[in-house]
Amino acid sequence: MTIDATIPPGKDKPTGSILNDPKVRGWIYQGITLLLLVLFVYWVTTNTIENLKRANIASGYGFLNGRAGFDVGQSLIAFTSDSTYGRALVVGFLNTILVAVTGIITATIIGFLVGIGRLSKNWLIAKLSMVYVEVFRNIPPLLVIFFWYSGVLAVLPQPRDSLALPLDMYINNRGLAFPRPVFDAGSQFIFYALVIGIIASIFFARYASKKQMETGKRLPVLWTVLGLVIGLPVLTYLLAGMPISFDVPIAGKFNLTGGSVVGPEFLSLFLALSFYTAAFIAEIVRAGIRGVSHGQTEAAHALGVRPGLTTRLVVVPQAMRIIIPPLTSQYLNLTKNSSLAIAIGYADLVAVGGTILNQTGQAVEIVSIWIIVYLTLSLSTSLFMNWFNAKMALVER
Amino acid sequence: MAKRILTALIGAAVMGIGAQAASATTLGDVKAKGFLQCGVNTGLTGFASPDASGNWSGFDVDYCKAIAAAIFGDATKVKYTPTSAKDRFPALQSGEVDVLARNTTWTINRDTALGFNFRAVNYYDGQGFMVRKSLNVKSALELSGAAVCVQTGTTTELNLADYFKANNLQYNPVVFEKLEEVNAAYDAGRCDVYTTDQSGLYSLRLTLAAPDDHIILPEIISKEPLGPAVRQGDDQWFDIVSWVHYALVGAEDFGITSANVEEMKKSTNPDIQRFLGVEADTKIGTDLGLDNDWAVKVIKAVGNYGEVFDRNIGTGSPLKIERGLNALWSKGGIQYAPPVR
Ligand SMILES: N[C@@H](CCC(=O)N[C@@H](CS)C(=O)NCC(=O)O)C(=O)O
């Protein structure tokens, strides 16, 4: 938290007092700022502690070990009302991560499609993409979420009239129910096979590209990878005596029972965040592609490279360097926007934290946890994207 | 997005910085401002709801008015702060509101760890369940497997967890922060069951698209003594808020109403004389920091407890709630006021 005082690159020696030395001054200003900041933080902290004491409000993080006493609708890990507040926060955190990660992936895919669509020579595709961007970019995200939530709830049938989908899946206004795999003894081998398949694929892909560099011969990478990643686990499954069974949803008195359910809260939040953020990503992608000089394409064509390959090997890698930095901030936005979950009852970190805040009255503690978690999430996303950016930047000649 | 965190942050900051400035007594503050800042709910017909022109009315609102009348002799000197179940406690803790009159259950946790004081119980309630008639459910014990809509930050969500656990029933909680959101979700069929204080259910049922399609199940699964709450550390203020309620109940006991209160001042009954502050050399109000005829002002403003009840939630209202436990102790209920002497 220091100010970045821009000091003019003064070569000439300072005349007169040392205080006129821009470097020394810079240090003094930074020192004063730091001191004020520390004093401010100290004042706020002691004041808060003092006032909490005066208001007879208990403080400290000990409450996290207490029994939660409430249930959470959606949880990736086992949670009951007997679990601790701390675990409830973990449940909320995982829910935040879940919707952020799935949202980021989907938003990126839609964003790239729409962004490229806007540059399409096909009039209809270009216009549709434009309408998409303009609509979603200009609606507040909360409205988009409500739109999906009430839309999803209004369109989907009541549990008694659930729509049956293939593979024993059902959809109704309580969400999408699908068979839950039950892993019996022996199923760990399938997992091992998957891991081996993935590692082998990576090595094969490296080997293939090296081979291509050296000899110009191309190996069937796609088929080999598919065989390793899908074929190997399937084979293991069969050899191990099919150790995975499925718990299928069946109609109960109120709702479907058994199986796993993805609730409408998650669905609508996920869809809303994806669609909303995709509009911004589309514009970033468009700008990135536009930012690559047309001469590059022409040069590639002159060398006889086919249009598809030109896009993939010439335009996109260069565009990525322009795209990644703003893309990062969209990812951060999506993650932070996921805290709007509370409006539709999705149990994210803010929603669960809010419940705990209310039941225990530990406002300062919960708010500090929120801040730390979102800060950490944002900083790690930034770090990762910076790393990725640096990696892409190396492509530059 | 970050707005919610920001609000909470500001709340926390206000607690850190703002409370510093508070003067010695809440009564002094209220008098200096010239109005009472009263925390109510965001709109629960019968308890607190604003009309089209922003005038609040309801059972809890009448308590705000009664306190203002006791202090200023003027029931209009109130400003209302609508609070969701979740926001209400920070609002009171931070000093944003002077008193919380918002169907809030008196629990040991709120009385201690949260730093509040409760004493007067203005409504003895209990938690109930509402379901669609078409489900053909007759008892809460048949609810296993149901999706249950509930508002967060309430005793409701805790009782719900305990009840289903104790009776070995499964359920899927659907939790919202705002009352409208719970209502909308229940109305849209997102849940099979709506649970909250039974008084709340009666009120909420009226706001549903087709009230007659829903029934309230007979089980009451908890004790919900609702009453006004204040911050700890100001006994005088705590006494005023408590005694306003006791004055309302006492007035009903004595048969004093908003219509006959002036008349009653002439009563020769020494209890009534003392109660209305007409006894010679009395200190019945000044000891509280109020005028001696504070009870008269309260009753003139809102009537006695029975009038407040009937007008807002009882027989004189669309809610038509029976007095039940909230009848006077002398009429089979448990509403009881300590003696004024
Ligand atoms: N008595 C319970 C529940 C009180 C409560 O908040 N009830 C809801 C549902 S009836 C309510 O009044 N909501 C109004 C609002 O959020 O504005 C408590 O104190 O925790």
mmCIF file of C-alpha atoms in Angstrom, chain A residues 106-369:
data_model
loop_
_atom_site.group_PDB
_atom_site.id
_atom_site.type_symbol
_atom_site.label_atom_id
_atom_site.label_comp_id
_atom_site.label_asym_id
_atom_site.label_seq_id
_atom_site.Cartn_x
_atom_site.Cartn_y
_atom_site.Cartn_z
ATOM 1 C CA THR A 106 -19.147 -21.378 -20.015
ATOM 2 C CA ALA A 107 -18.813 -17.607 -20.286
ATOM 3 C CA THR A 108 -15.497 -18.038 -22.052
ATOM 4 C CA ILE A 109 -16.923 -20.479 -24.567
ATOM 5 C CA ILE A 110 -20.020 -18.372 -25.284
ATOM 6 C CA GLY A 111 -17.923 -15.206 -25.290
ATOM 7 C CA PHE A 112 -15.479 -16.535 -27.869
ATOM 8 C CA LEU A 113 -18.268 -17.838 -30.088
ATOM 9 C CA VAL A 114 -20.197 -14.580 -29.964
ATOM 10 C CA GLY A 115 -17.065 -12.460 -30.302
ATOM 11 C CA ILE A 116 -15.984 -14.327 -33.400
ATOM 12 C CA GLY A 117 -19.619 -14.305 -34.535
ATOM 13 C CA ARG A 118 -19.648 -10.526 -34.530
ATOM 14 C CA LEU A 119 -16.779 -10.566 -37.010
ATOM 15 C CA SER A 120 -18.501 -13.127 -39.199
ATOM 16 C CA LYS A 121 -19.180 -12.301 -42.836
ATOM 17 C CA ASN A 122 -22.589 -13.899 -42.407
ATOM 18 C CA TRP A 123 -24.999 -10.982 -41.868
ATOM 19 C CA LEU A 124 -27.418 -12.913 -39.638
ATOM 20 C CA ILE A 125 -24.750 -14.317 -37.351
ATOM 21 C CA ALA A 126 -23.046 -10.940 -37.031
ATOM 22 C CA LYS A 127 -26.306 -9.155 -36.196
ATOM 23 C CA LEU A 128 -27.492 -11.821 -33.755
ATOM 24 C CA SER A 129 -24.167 -11.625 -31.972
ATOM 25 C CA MET A 130 -24.439 -7.873 -31.826
ATOM 26 C CA VAL A 131 -27.952 -8.017 -30.360
ATOM 27 C CA TYR A 132 -26.751 -10.549 -27.811
ATOM 28 C CA VAL A 133 -23.919 -8.338 -26.684
ATOM 29 C CA GLU A 134 -25.992 -5.185 -26.507
ATOM 30 C CA VAL A 135 -28.823 -6.830 -24.594
ATOM 31 C CA PHE A 136 -26.762 -8.562 -21.946
ATOM 32 C CA ARG A 137 -24.195 -5.832 -21.541
ATOM 33 C CA ASN A 138 -26.833 -3.265 -20.732
ATOM 34 C CA ILE A 139 -28.844 -5.118 -18.119
ATOM 35 C CA PRO A 140 -27.683 -5.130 -14.489
ATOM 36 C CA PRO A 141 -26.513 -8.619 -13.520
ATOM 37 C CA LEU A 142 -29.064 -8.867 -10.720
ATOM 38 C CA LEU A 143 -31.878 -8.494 -13.235
ATOM 39 C CA VAL A 144 -30.338 -11.143 -15.447
ATOM 40 C CA ILE A 145 -30.282 -13.463 -12.442
ATOM 41 C CA PHE A 146 -33.911 -12.753 -11.570
ATOM 42 C CA PHE A 147 -34.826 -13.182 -15.212
ATOM 43 C CA TRP A 148 -33.326 -16.653 -15.300
ATOM 44 C CA TYR A 149 -34.663 -17.610 -11.895
ATOM 45 C CA SER A 150 -38.243 -16.644 -12.504
ATOM 46 C CA GLY A 151 -37.910 -17.875 -16.070
ATOM 47 C CA VAL A 152 -36.575 -21.223 -14.959
ATOM 48 C CA LEU A 153 -39.209 -21.548 -12.230
ATOM 49 C CA ALA A 154 -42.041 -20.483 -14.506
ATOM 50 C CA VAL A 155 -41.147 -22.778 -17.376
ATOM 51 C CA LEU A 156 -40.246 -25.930 -15.514
ATOM 52 C CA PRO A 157 -43.072 -28.221 -14.421
ATOM 53 C CA GLN A 158 -44.063 -29.134 -10.874
ATOM 54 C CA PRO A 159 -42.355 -32.257 -9.498
ATOM 55 C CA ARG A 160 -45.433 -34.389 -10.170
ATOM 56 C CA ASP A 161 -45.224 -33.611 -13.870
ATOM 57 C CA SER A 162 -41.449 -33.918 -14.124
ATOM 58 C CA LEU A 163 -40.093 -34.064 -17.647
ATOM 59 C CA ALA A 164 -38.240 -37.285 -18.210
ATOM 60 C CA LEU A 165 -34.980 -36.909 -20.087
ATOM 61 C CA PRO A 166 -32.759 -39.640 -21.478
ATOM 62 C CA LEU A 167 -30.414 -41.532 -19.129
ATOM 63 C CA ASP A 168 -32.882 -41.517 -16.234
ATOM 64 C CA MET A 169 -32.651 -37.764 -15.833
ATOM 65 C CA TYR A 170 -35.617 -35.644 -14.862
ATOM 66 C CA ILE A 171 -36.183 -31.951 -14.828
ATOM 67 C CA ASN A 172 -38.754 -30.016 -12.801
ATOM 68 C CA ASN A 173 -38.911 -26.776 -10.863
ATOM 69 C CA ARG A 174 -36.866 -28.335 -8.074
ATOM 70 C CA GLY A 175 -33.985 -28.730 -10.470
ATOM 71 C CA LEU A 176 -32.328 -31.291 -12.679
ATOM 72 C CA ALA A 177 -32.194 -34.743 -11.127
ATOM 73 C CA PHE A 178 -29.765 -37.290 -12.502
ATOM 74 C CA PRO A 179 -28.484 -40.719 -11.472
ATOM 75 C CA ARG A 180 -25.793 -40.575 -8.859
ATOM 76 C CA PRO A 181 -22.902 -42.969 -9.359
ATOM 77 C CA VAL A 182 -22.286 -45.261 -6.417
ATOM 78 C CA PHE A 183 -18.679 -46.360 -6.271
ATOM 79 C CA ASP A 184 -18.247 -49.939 -5.088
ATOM 80 C CA ALA A 185 -15.001 -51.685 -4.267
ATOM 81 C CA GLY A 186 -12.723 -51.790 -7.281
ATOM 82 C CA SER A 187 -13.831 -48.482 -8.712
ATOM 83 C CA GLN A 188 -10.606 -46.831 -7.622
ATOM 84 C CA PHE A 189 -8.873 -48.641 -10.516
ATOM 85 C CA ILE A 190 -11.017 -46.718 -12.952
ATOM 86 C CA PHE A 191 -9.804 -43.522 -11.400
ATOM 87 C CA TYR A 192 -6.189 -44.680 -11.626
ATOM 88 C CA ALA A 193 -6.755 -45.589 -15.267
ATOM 89 C CA LEU A 194 -8.058 -42.097 -15.930
ATOM 90 C CA VAL A 195 -5.034 -40.489 -14.323
ATOM 91 C CA ILE A 196 -2.663 -42.752 -16.255
ATOM 92 C CA GLY A 197 -4.581 -41.975 -19.441
ATOM 93 C CA ILE A 198 -4.233 -38.239 -18.920
ATOM 94 C CA ILE A 199 -0.542 -38.382 -18.119
ATOM 95 C CA ALA A 200 0.154 -40.665 -21.067
ATOM 96 C CA SER A 201 -1.787 -38.309 -23.332
ATOM 97 C CA ILE A 202 0.337 -35.372 -22.289
ATOM 98 C CA PHE A 203 3.510 -37.266 -23.045
ATOM 99 C CA PHE A 204 2.153 -38.486 -26.341
ATOM 100 C CA ALA A 205 1.128 -34.976 -27.399
ATOM 101 C CA ARG A 206 4.603 -33.684 -26.604
ATOM 102 C CA TYR A 207 6.212 -36.518 -28.456
ATOM 103 C CA ALA A 208 3.917 -35.980 -31.443
ATOM 104 C CA SER A 209 4.730 -32.313 -31.749
ATOM 105 C CA LYS A 210 8.430 -32.996 -31.413
ATOM 106 C CA LYS A 211 8.144 -35.613 -34.113
ATOM 107 C CA GLN A 212 6.306 -33.175 -36.343
ATOM 108 C CA MET A 213 8.984 -30.546 -35.807
ATOM 109 C CA GLU A 214 11.716 -32.975 -36.704
ATOM 110 C CA THR A 215 10.256 -35.006 -39.509
ATOM 111 C CA GLY A 216 7.159 -33.061 -40.564
ATOM 112 C CA LYS A 217 5.122 -36.220 -40.036
ATOM 113 C CA ARG A 218 1.859 -35.837 -38.146
ATOM 114 C CA LEU A 219 0.703 -38.474 -35.703
ATOM 115 C CA PRO A 220 -3.012 -39.117 -34.968
ATOM 116 C CA VAL A 221 -3.010 -37.142 -31.701
ATOM 117 C CA LEU A 222 -6.774 -36.736 -31.263
ATOM 118 C CA TRP A 223 -7.626 -40.417 -31.594
ATOM 119 C CA THR A 224 -4.796 -41.551 -29.394
ATOM 120 C CA VAL A 225 -5.753 -39.079 -26.672
ATOM 121 C CA LEU A 226 -9.423 -40.094 -26.824
ATOM 122 C CA GLY A 227 -8.427 -43.710 -26.603
ATOM 123 C CA LEU A 228 -6.232 -43.083 -23.594
ATOM 124 C CA VAL A 229 -8.548 -40.783 -21.667
ATOM 125 C CA ILE A 230 -11.868 -42.504 -22.386
ATOM 126 C CA GLY A 231 -11.022 -45.944 -23.671
ATOM 127 C CA LEU A 232 -8.627 -46.916 -20.911
ATOM 128 C CA PRO A 233 -11.014 -46.136 -18.015
ATOM 129 C CA VAL A 234 -13.917 -47.822 -19.821
ATOM 130 C CA LEU A 235 -11.827 -50.919 -20.357
ATOM 131 C CA THR A 236 -10.811 -50.939 -16.706
ATOM 132 C CA TYR A 237 -14.461 -50.560 -15.738
ATOM 133 C CA LEU A 238 -15.361 -53.645 -17.712
ATOM 134 C CA LEU A 239 -12.372 -55.647 -16.490
ATOM 135 C CA ALA A 240 -13.013 -54.719 -12.847
ATOM 136 C CA GLY A 241 -16.487 -56.205 -13.103
ATOM 137 C CA MET A 242 -18.460 -52.965 -13.539
ATOM 138 C CA PRO A 243 -18.026 -51.717 -9.967
ATOM 139 C CA ILE A 244 -20.051 -48.518 -10.465
ATOM 140 C CA SER A 245 -23.792 -48.666 -10.006
ATOM 141 C CA PHE A 246 -26.276 -45.825 -10.236
ATOM 142 C CA ASP A 247 -28.771 -44.476 -7.767
ATOM 143 C CA VAL A 248 -31.565 -43.251 -10.019
ATOM 144 C CA PRO A 249 -34.121 -40.615 -9.051
ATOM 145 C CA ILE A 250 -37.623 -41.954 -8.465
ATOM 146 C CA ALA A 251 -40.848 -40.126 -7.755
ATOM 147 C CA GLY A 252 -41.473 -39.568 -4.045
ATOM 148 C CA LYS A 253 -44.388 -38.036 -2.239
ATOM 149 C CA PHE A 254 -43.322 -34.414 -2.719
ATOM 150 C CA ASN A 255 -40.380 -34.631 -4.994
ATOM 151 C CA LEU A 256 -38.043 -37.030 -6.700
ATOM 152 C CA THR A 257 -35.931 -38.934 -4.234
ATOM 153 C CA GLY A 258 -32.558 -40.542 -4.832
ATOM 154 C CA GLY A 259 -30.037 -39.478 -7.433
ATOM 155 C CA SER A 260 -28.393 -36.082 -7.362
ATOM 156 C CA VAL A 261 -30.090 -32.776 -7.972
ATOM 157 C CA VAL A 262 -28.804 -29.521 -9.366
ATOM 158 C CA GLY A 263 -31.208 -26.936 -7.980
ATOM 159 C CA PRO A 264 -32.828 -24.143 -9.993
ATOM 160 C CA GLU A 265 -30.901 -21.649 -7.849
ATOM 161 C CA PHE A 266 -27.578 -22.931 -9.117
ATOM 162 C CA LEU A 267 -28.868 -23.344 -12.662
ATOM 163 C CA SER A 268 -30.178 -19.818 -12.919
ATOM 164 C CA LEU A 269 -27.189 -18.205 -11.244
ATOM 165 C CA PHE A 270 -24.828 -20.182 -13.445
ATOM 166 C CA LEU A 271 -26.737 -19.324 -16.613
ATOM 167 C CA ALA A 272 -27.107 -15.667 -15.669
ATOM 168 C CA LEU A 273 -23.449 -15.165 -14.803
ATOM 169 C CA SER A 274 -22.313 -17.046 -17.903
ATOM 170 C CA PHE A 275 -24.558 -15.156 -20.290
ATOM 171 C CA TYR A 276 -23.914 -11.801 -18.691
ATOM 172 C CA THR A 277 -20.133 -12.087 -18.574
ATOM 173 C CA ALA A 278 -20.020 -13.674 -22.036
ATOM 174 C CA ALA A 279 -21.276 -10.403 -23.503
ATOM 175 C CA PHE A 280 -18.228 -8.591 -22.163
ATOM 176 C CA ILE A 281 -15.869 -11.373 -23.153
ATOM 177 C CA ALA A 282 -17.288 -11.281 -26.686
ATOM 178 C CA GLU A 283 -16.315 -7.645 -26.993
ATOM 179 C CA ILE A 284 -12.857 -8.332 -25.636
ATOM 180 C CA VAL A 285 -12.395 -11.145 -28.131
ATOM 181 C CA ARG A 286 -13.599 -8.969 -30.973
ATOM 182 C CA ALA A 287 -11.222 -6.206 -29.963
ATOM 183 C CA GLY A 288 -8.391 -8.708 -29.632
ATOM 184 C CA ILE A 289 -8.910 -10.143 -33.103
ATOM 185 C CA ARG A 290 -9.349 -6.700 -34.603
ATOM 186 C CA GLY A 291 -6.149 -5.696 -32.868
ATOM 187 C CA VAL A 292 -4.073 -8.114 -34.941
ATOM 188 C CA SER A 293 -2.991 -6.249 -38.026
ATOM 189 C CA HIS A 294 -4.582 -7.442 -41.238
ATOM 190 C CA GLY A 295 -1.152 -7.714 -42.771
ATOM 191 C CA GLN A 296 -0.590 -10.843 -40.679
ATOM 192 C CA THR A 297 -3.516 -12.590 -42.330
ATOM 193 C CA GLU A 298 -2.445 -11.468 -45.750
ATOM 194 C CA ALA A 299 1.078 -12.669 -45.131
ATOM 195 C CA ALA A 300 -0.220 -16.056 -44.029
ATOM 196 C CA HIS A 301 -2.409 -16.295 -47.107
ATOM 197 C CA ALA A 302 0.510 -15.320 -49.288
ATOM 198 C CA LEU A 303 2.445 -18.240 -47.824
ATOM 199 C CA GLY A 304 -0.436 -20.481 -48.790
ATOM 200 C CA VAL A 305 -1.779 -21.148 -45.283
ATOM 201 C CA ARG A 306 -5.467 -22.102 -45.352
ATOM 202 C CA PRO A 307 -7.963 -19.606 -43.773
ATOM 203 C CA GLY A 308 -8.914 -21.876 -40.862
ATOM 204 C CA LEU A 309 -5.308 -22.522 -40.001
ATOM 205 C CA THR A 310 -4.546 -18.833 -40.390
ATOM 206 C CA THR A 311 -7.057 -18.006 -37.703
ATOM 207 C CA ARG A 312 -5.816 -20.769 -35.423
ATOM 208 C CA LEU A 313 -2.085 -20.425 -35.885
ATOM 209 C CA VAL A 314 -1.606 -16.776 -36.763
ATOM 210 C CA VAL A 315 -4.455 -14.582 -35.599
ATOM 211 C CA VAL A 316 -5.641 -16.167 -32.367
ATOM 212 C CA PRO A 317 -2.220 -16.579 -30.704
ATOM 213 C CA GLN A 318 -1.511 -12.902 -31.295
ATOM 214 C CA ALA A 319 -4.996 -11.849 -30.318
ATOM 215 C CA MET A 320 -4.659 -13.770 -27.050
ATOM 216 C CA ARG A 321 -2.004 -11.347 -25.902
ATOM 217 C CA ILE A 322 -4.487 -8.528 -26.221
ATOM 218 C CA ILE A 323 -7.373 -10.560 -24.848
ATOM 219 C CA ILE A 324 -5.944 -12.046 -21.667
ATOM 220 C CA PRO A 325 -5.468 -8.981 -19.451
ATOM 221 C CA PRO A 326 -9.058 -7.680 -19.801
ATOM 222 C CA LEU A 327 -10.323 -11.251 -19.701
ATOM 223 C CA THR A 328 -8.811 -11.553 -16.253
ATOM 224 C CA SER A 329 -10.873 -8.707 -14.946
ATOM 225 C CA GLN A 330 -14.019 -10.292 -16.394
ATOM 226 C CA TYR A 331 -13.204 -13.496 -14.540
ATOM 227 C CA LEU A 332 -12.786 -11.493 -11.358
ATOM 228 C CA ASN A 333 -16.072 -9.730 -12.022
ATOM 229 C CA LEU A 334 -17.869 -12.997 -12.512
ATOM 230 C CA THR A 335 -16.484 -14.351 -9.274
ATOM 231 C CA LYS A 336 -17.530 -11.257 -7.362
ATOM 232 C CA ASN A 337 -20.923 -11.116 -9.076
ATOM 233 C CA SER A 338 -21.556 -14.643 -7.859
ATOM 234 C CA SER A 339 -22.238 -13.071 -4.463
ATOM 235 C CA LEU A 340 -25.568 -11.921 -5.918
ATOM 236 C CA ALA A 341 -26.510 -15.549 -5.301
ATOM 237 C CA ILE A 342 -28.180 -14.509 -2.101
ATOM 238 C CA ALA A 343 -31.013 -12.865 -4.011
ATOM 239 C CA ILE A 344 -32.226 -16.222 -5.280
ATOM 240 C CA GLY A 345 -31.262 -18.321 -2.301
ATOM 241 C CA TYR A 346 -28.146 -20.027 -3.617
ATOM 242 C CA ALA A 347 -25.990 -20.906 -0.627
ATOM 243 C CA ASP A 348 -22.753 -19.174 -1.585
ATOM 244 C CA LEU A 349 -20.165 -17.786 0.796
ATOM 245 C CA VAL A 350 -22.001 -14.508 1.282
ATOM 246 C CA ALA A 351 -25.372 -16.145 1.853
ATOM 247 C CA VAL A 352 -24.079 -18.700 4.345
ATOM 248 C CA GLY A 353 -21.834 -16.123 6.000
ATOM 249 C CA GLY A 354 -24.821 -13.815 6.319
ATOM 250 C CA THR A 355 -26.818 -16.509 8.063
ATOM 251 C CA ILE A 356 -23.991 -17.160 10.493
ATOM 252 C CA LEU A 357 -23.495 -13.443 11.022
ATOM 253 C CA ASN A 358 -27.100 -13.196 11.991
ATOM 254 C CA GLN A 359 -27.278 -16.253 14.193
ATOM 255 C CA THR A 360 -24.098 -15.436 16.082
ATOM 256 C CA GLY A 361 -23.900 -11.649 15.763
ATOM 257 C CA GLN A 362 -20.203 -11.915 14.840
ATOM 258 C CA ALA A 363 -20.402 -9.196 12.179
ATOM 259 C CA VAL A 364 -16.809 -8.033 12.263
ATOM 260 C CA GLU A 365 -15.428 -11.562 12.110
ATOM 261 C CA ILE A 366 -17.663 -12.685 9.247
ATOM 262 C CA VAL A 367 -17.021 -9.555 7.222
ATOM 263 C CA SER A 368 -13.295 -10.049 7.689
ATOM 264 C CA ILE A 369 -13.604 -13.632 6.447
#
